[in-house]
PDB file of C-alpha atoms in Angstrom:
ATOM      1  CA  MET R   1     -52.581  73.229  32.151  1.00  0.00           C
ATOM      2  CA  GLU R   2     -53.000  72.191  35.756  1.00  0.00           C
ATOM      3  CA  PHE R   3     -50.786  69.780  37.692  1.00  0.00           C
ATOM      4  CA  VAL R   4     -52.631  66.910  39.293  1.00  0.00           C
ATOM      5  CA  ASN R   5     -51.420  65.146  42.437  1.00  0.00           C
ATOM      6  CA  ILE R   6     -51.670  61.428  41.748  1.00  0.00           C
ATOM      7  CA  ASN R   7     -50.218  60.460  45.141  1.00  0.00           C
ATOM      8  CA  ASP R   8     -53.558  59.638  46.714  1.00  0.00           C
ATOM      9  CA  GLY R   9     -52.304  57.193  49.338  1.00  0.00           C
ATOM     10  CA  ASN R  10     -52.784  54.232  47.028  1.00  0.00           C
ATOM     11  CA  SER R  11     -49.473  54.816  45.256  1.00  0.00           C
ATOM     12  CA  PHE R  12     -46.648  52.422  46.046  1.00  0.00           C
ATOM     13  CA  ASP R  13     -43.344  53.957  47.109  1.00  0.00           C
ATOM     14  CA  PRO R  14     -40.693  51.304  47.868  1.00  0.00           C
ATOM     15  CA  THR R  15     -38.436  53.830  49.637  1.00  0.00           C
ATOM     16  CA  PRO R  16     -40.816  56.252  51.367  1.00  0.00           C
ATOM     17  CA  ARG R  17     -38.452  57.450  54.083  1.00  0.00           C
ATOM     18  CA  LEU R  18     -35.198  57.619  52.104  1.00  0.00           C
ATOM     19  CA  LYS R  19     -33.727  60.983  51.192  1.00  0.00           C
ATOM     20  CA  SER R  20     -31.187  61.852  48.516  1.00  0.00           C
ATOM     21  CA  SER R  21     -27.698  61.639  49.965  1.00  0.00           C
ATOM     22  CA  PRO R  22     -25.930  65.011  50.234  1.00  0.00           C
ATOM     23  CA  ILE R  23     -22.595  63.169  49.914  1.00  0.00           C
ATOM     24  CA  PRO R  24     -21.659  61.017  46.891  1.00  0.00           C
ATOM     25  CA  ILE R  25     -21.907  57.289  47.616  1.00  0.00           C
ATOM     26  CA  LYS R  26     -18.435  56.106  46.620  1.00  0.00           C
ATOM     27  CA  PHE R  27     -18.297  52.892  48.670  1.00  0.00           C
ATOM     28  CA  LEU R  28     -20.500  50.831  46.326  1.00  0.00           C
ATOM     29  CA  SER R  29     -19.611  49.272  43.017  1.00  0.00           C
ATOM     30  CA  PHE R  30     -22.353  48.777  40.473  1.00  0.00           C
ATOM     31  CA  ASN R  31     -20.031  46.622  38.365  1.00  0.00           C
ATOM     32  CA  ARG R  32     -20.203  43.154  39.899  1.00  0.00           C
ATOM     33  CA  GLU R  33     -16.820  42.245  38.427  1.00  0.00           C
ATOM     34  CA  ASP R  34     -14.935  44.975  40.312  1.00  0.00           C
ATOM     35  CA  GLU R  35     -12.643  43.553  42.967  1.00  0.00           C
ATOM     36  CA  LYS R  36     -11.090  46.793  44.192  1.00  0.00           C
ATOM     37  CA  CYS R  37     -12.706  50.083  45.145  1.00  0.00           C
ATOM     38  CA  PHE R  38     -12.723  52.580  42.290  1.00  0.00           C
ATOM     39  CA  ASN R  39     -12.336  55.387  44.854  1.00  0.00           C
ATOM     40  CA  CYS R  40      -9.470  54.234  47.126  1.00  0.00           C
ATOM     41  CA  GLY R  41      -8.197  50.928  45.703  1.00  0.00           C
ATOM     42  CA  GLU R  42      -9.059  48.793  48.758  1.00  0.00           C
ATOM     43  CA  GLU R  43     -10.527  45.341  48.166  1.00  0.00           C
ATOM     44  CA  TYR R  44     -14.328  45.139  48.185  1.00  0.00           C
ATOM     45  CA  ILE R  45     -16.217  43.145  50.806  1.00  0.00           C
ATOM     46  CA  GLU R  46     -19.172  41.061  49.633  1.00  0.00           C
ATOM     47  CA  THR R  47     -22.420  41.335  51.583  1.00  0.00           C
ATOM     48  CA  ILE R  48     -23.538  38.210  53.439  1.00  0.00           C
ATOM     49  CA  LEU R  49     -26.723  37.606  51.432  1.00  0.00           C
ATOM     50  CA  CYS R  50     -26.130  38.979  47.932  1.00  0.00           C
ATOM     51  CA  SER R  51     -23.073  37.975  45.960  1.00  0.00           C
ATOM     52  CA  TRP R  52     -23.351  40.906  43.547  1.00  0.00           C
ATOM     53  CA  GLN R  53     -23.397  43.531  46.277  1.00  0.00           C
ATOM     54  CA  ASN R  54     -19.870  44.669  47.122  1.00  0.00           C
ATOM     55  CA  TYR R  55     -18.797  47.578  49.275  1.00  0.00           C
ATOM     56  CA  CYS R  56     -15.577  49.218  50.413  1.00  0.00           C
ATOM     57  CA  LYS R  57     -15.291  49.196  54.201  1.00  0.00           C
ATOM     58  CA  LYS R  58     -12.871  52.156  54.220  1.00  0.00           C
ATOM     59  CA  CYS R  59     -15.038  54.394  52.000  1.00  0.00           C
ATOM     60  CA  LEU R  60     -18.212  53.344  53.846  1.00  0.00           C
ATOM     61  CA  SER R  61     -16.601  54.407  57.120  1.00  0.00           C
ATOM     62  CA  ARG R  62     -15.630  57.765  55.590  1.00  0.00           C
ATOM     63  CA  TYR R  63     -19.179  58.222  54.236  1.00  0.00           C
ATOM     64  CA  ILE R  64     -20.742  57.517  57.634  1.00  0.00           C
ATOM     65  CA  ASN R  65     -18.357  59.924  59.378  1.00  0.00           C
ATOM     66  CA  ASP R  66     -19.151  62.650  56.838  1.00  0.00           C
ATOM     67  CA  ILE R  67     -22.932  62.286  57.249  1.00  0.00           C
ATOM     68  CA  THR R  68     -23.773  64.674  60.062  1.00  0.00           C
ATOM     69  CA  ASP R  69     -27.551  64.568  59.777  1.00  0.00           C
ATOM     70  CA  ASN R  70     -28.727  61.525  61.744  1.00  0.00           C
ATOM     71  CA  ASN R  71     -32.382  62.490  61.309  1.00  0.00           C
ATOM     72  CA  ASN R  72     -32.535  61.374  57.675  1.00  0.00           C
ATOM     73  CA  THR R  73     -32.039  57.950  56.142  1.00  0.00           C
ATOM     74  CA  TYR R  74     -30.030  57.924  52.931  1.00  0.00           C
ATOM     75  CA  LEU R  75     -29.392  54.227  52.431  1.00  0.00           C
ATOM     76  CA  ASP R  76     -31.396  51.332  53.818  1.00  0.00           C
ATOM     77  CA  VAL R  77     -29.524  48.164  54.722  1.00  0.00           C
ATOM     78  CA  TYR R  78     -29.666  45.081  56.869  1.00  0.00           C
ATOM     79  CA  ILE R  79     -26.721  45.166  59.276  1.00  0.00           C
ATOM     80  CA  TYR R  80     -25.557  42.227  61.362  1.00  0.00           C
ATOM     81  CA  THR R  81     -23.774  42.779  64.675  1.00  0.00           C
ATOM     82  CA  MET R  82     -21.089  40.125  65.050  1.00  0.00           C
ATOM     83  CA  ASP R  83     -19.567  41.299  68.337  1.00  0.00           C
ATOM     84  CA  LEU R  84     -22.005  42.381  71.034  1.00  0.00           C
ATOM     85  CA  GLU R  85     -19.131  43.586  73.204  1.00  0.00           C
ATOM     86  CA  CYS R  86     -17.594  46.075  70.802  1.00  0.00           C
ATOM     87  CA  SER R  87     -15.374  48.540  72.635  1.00  0.00           C
ATOM     88  CA  ASN R  88     -16.305  51.443  70.342  1.00  0.00           C
ATOM     89  CA  TYR R  89     -19.832  51.931  71.642  1.00  0.00           C
ATOM     90  CA  GLU R  90     -22.541  50.394  73.749  1.00  0.00           C
ATOM     91  CA  ILE R  91     -24.865  48.214  71.697  1.00  0.00           C
ATOM     92  CA  SER R  92     -28.457  48.843  72.671  1.00  0.00           C
ATOM     93  CA  ARG R  93     -30.281  47.570  69.623  1.00  0.00           C
ATOM     94  CA  THR R  94     -31.413  44.306  68.144  1.00  0.00           C
ATOM     95  CA  ILE R  95     -29.119  42.023  66.186  1.00  0.00           C
ATOM     96  CA  VAL R  96     -30.363  43.431  62.854  1.00  0.00           C
ATOM     97  CA  SER R  97     -30.338  47.177  62.244  1.00  0.00           C
ATOM     98  CA  GLN R  98     -31.551  48.916  59.108  1.00  0.00           C
ATOM     99  CA  ASN R  99     -29.921  52.338  59.305  1.00  0.00           C
ATOM    100  CA  ILE R 100     -26.527  52.803  57.658  1.00  0.00           C
ATOM    101  CA  GLN R 101     -25.695  55.596  60.123  1.00  0.00           C
ATOM    102  CA  ASP R 102     -25.709  52.936  62.886  1.00  0.00           C
ATOM    103  CA  PHE R 103     -22.955  50.932  61.192  1.00  0.00           C
ATOM    104  CA  CYS R 104     -19.782  50.115  63.159  1.00  0.00           C
ATOM    105  CA  GLY R 105     -17.082  48.717  60.884  1.00  0.00           C
ATOM    106  CA  ASN R 106     -15.309  47.011  63.784  1.00  0.00           C
ATOM    107  CA  CYS R 107     -18.098  44.656  64.800  1.00  0.00           C
ATOM    108  CA  GLU R 108     -20.701  44.611  62.031  1.00  0.00           C
ATOM    109  CA  ARG R 109     -21.182  43.312  58.499  1.00  0.00           C
ATOM    110  CA  ILE R 110     -23.761  44.306  55.938  1.00  0.00           C
ATOM    111  CA  ILE R 111     -26.244  41.554  55.127  1.00  0.00           C
ATOM    112  CA  CYS R 112     -27.595  43.365  52.078  1.00  0.00           C
ATOM    113  CA  PHE R 113     -28.419  46.770  50.661  1.00  0.00           C
ATOM    114  CA  LYS R 114     -32.206  46.680  50.319  1.00  0.00           C
ATOM    115  CA  GLN R 115     -32.629  48.956  47.310  1.00  0.00           C
ATOM    116  CA  ILE R 116     -29.756  47.551  45.230  1.00  0.00           C
ATOM    117  CA  ASP R 117     -30.221  44.549  42.974  1.00  0.00           C
ATOM    118  CA  GLY R 118     -28.263  41.502  44.011  1.00  0.00           C
ATOM    119  CA  PHE R 119     -28.039  37.787  43.362  1.00  0.00           C
ATOM    120  CA  ILE R 120     -29.025  35.845  46.493  1.00  0.00           C
ATOM    121  CA  LYS R 121     -26.396  33.260  47.313  1.00  0.00           C
ATOM    122  CA  SER R 122     -27.441  29.630  47.524  1.00  0.00           C
ATOM    123  CA  GLY R 123     -25.026  29.071  50.413  1.00  0.00           C
ATOM    124  CA  TYR R 124     -24.517  32.149  52.551  1.00  0.00           C
ATOM    125  CA  GLY R 125     -20.993  31.312  53.650  1.00  0.00           C
ATOM    126  CA  THR R 126     -20.329  30.288  57.219  1.00  0.00           C
ATOM    127  CA  ASP R 127     -22.808  28.549  59.517  1.00  0.00           C
ATOM    128  CA  ASN R 128     -23.060  31.818  61.427  1.00  0.00           C
ATOM    129  CA  ASP R 129     -23.976  33.673  58.202  1.00  0.00           C
ATOM    130  CA  ASN R 130     -26.686  31.067  57.540  1.00  0.00           C
ATOM    131  CA  LYS R 131     -28.186  31.634  61.009  1.00  0.00           C
ATOM    132  CA  VAL R 132     -28.214  35.401  60.481  1.00  0.00           C
ATOM    133  CA  VAL R 133     -30.023  35.109  57.144  1.00  0.00           C
ATOM    134  CA  GLU R 134     -32.525  32.595  58.541  1.00  0.00           C
ATOM    135  CA  ARG R 135     -33.265  34.967  61.435  1.00  0.00           C
ATOM    136  CA  LEU R 136     -33.656  37.878  59.019  1.00  0.00           C
ATOM    137  CA  VAL R 137     -35.989  35.976  56.699  1.00  0.00           C
ATOM    138  CA  GLY R 138     -38.036  34.780  59.669  1.00  0.00           C
ATOM    139  CA  SER R 139     -38.616  38.315  60.977  1.00  0.00           C
TER     140      SER R 139
END
């Protein structure tokens, strides 16, 4: 029996550039009722756009520090930069980034994780959150 390649360019791959993470992703909860991180016990932060997407800021920071390969993308997100004058690094990118390795926990929030199911909020929170989402949807 011969294997046949069915990836003829017409196949749809929703995550074509994502690789499998070499480090376990412990900062996400897939139980929408969890309030505290199952890994460290810190309280989860809700993403701006999706009310069922929660993440642990502490474990996310640890994950990003442990990822040493910046050439691969392991998780695709929309990131919002709240403080353009962050003292940790020089910001030289647009207001919305998509690479989790670019995340700075001091000045940024996650709008949403693109490949994780989530319930889109009817009201996004603050007026500033609403402007961010409107800008994202418009792009």
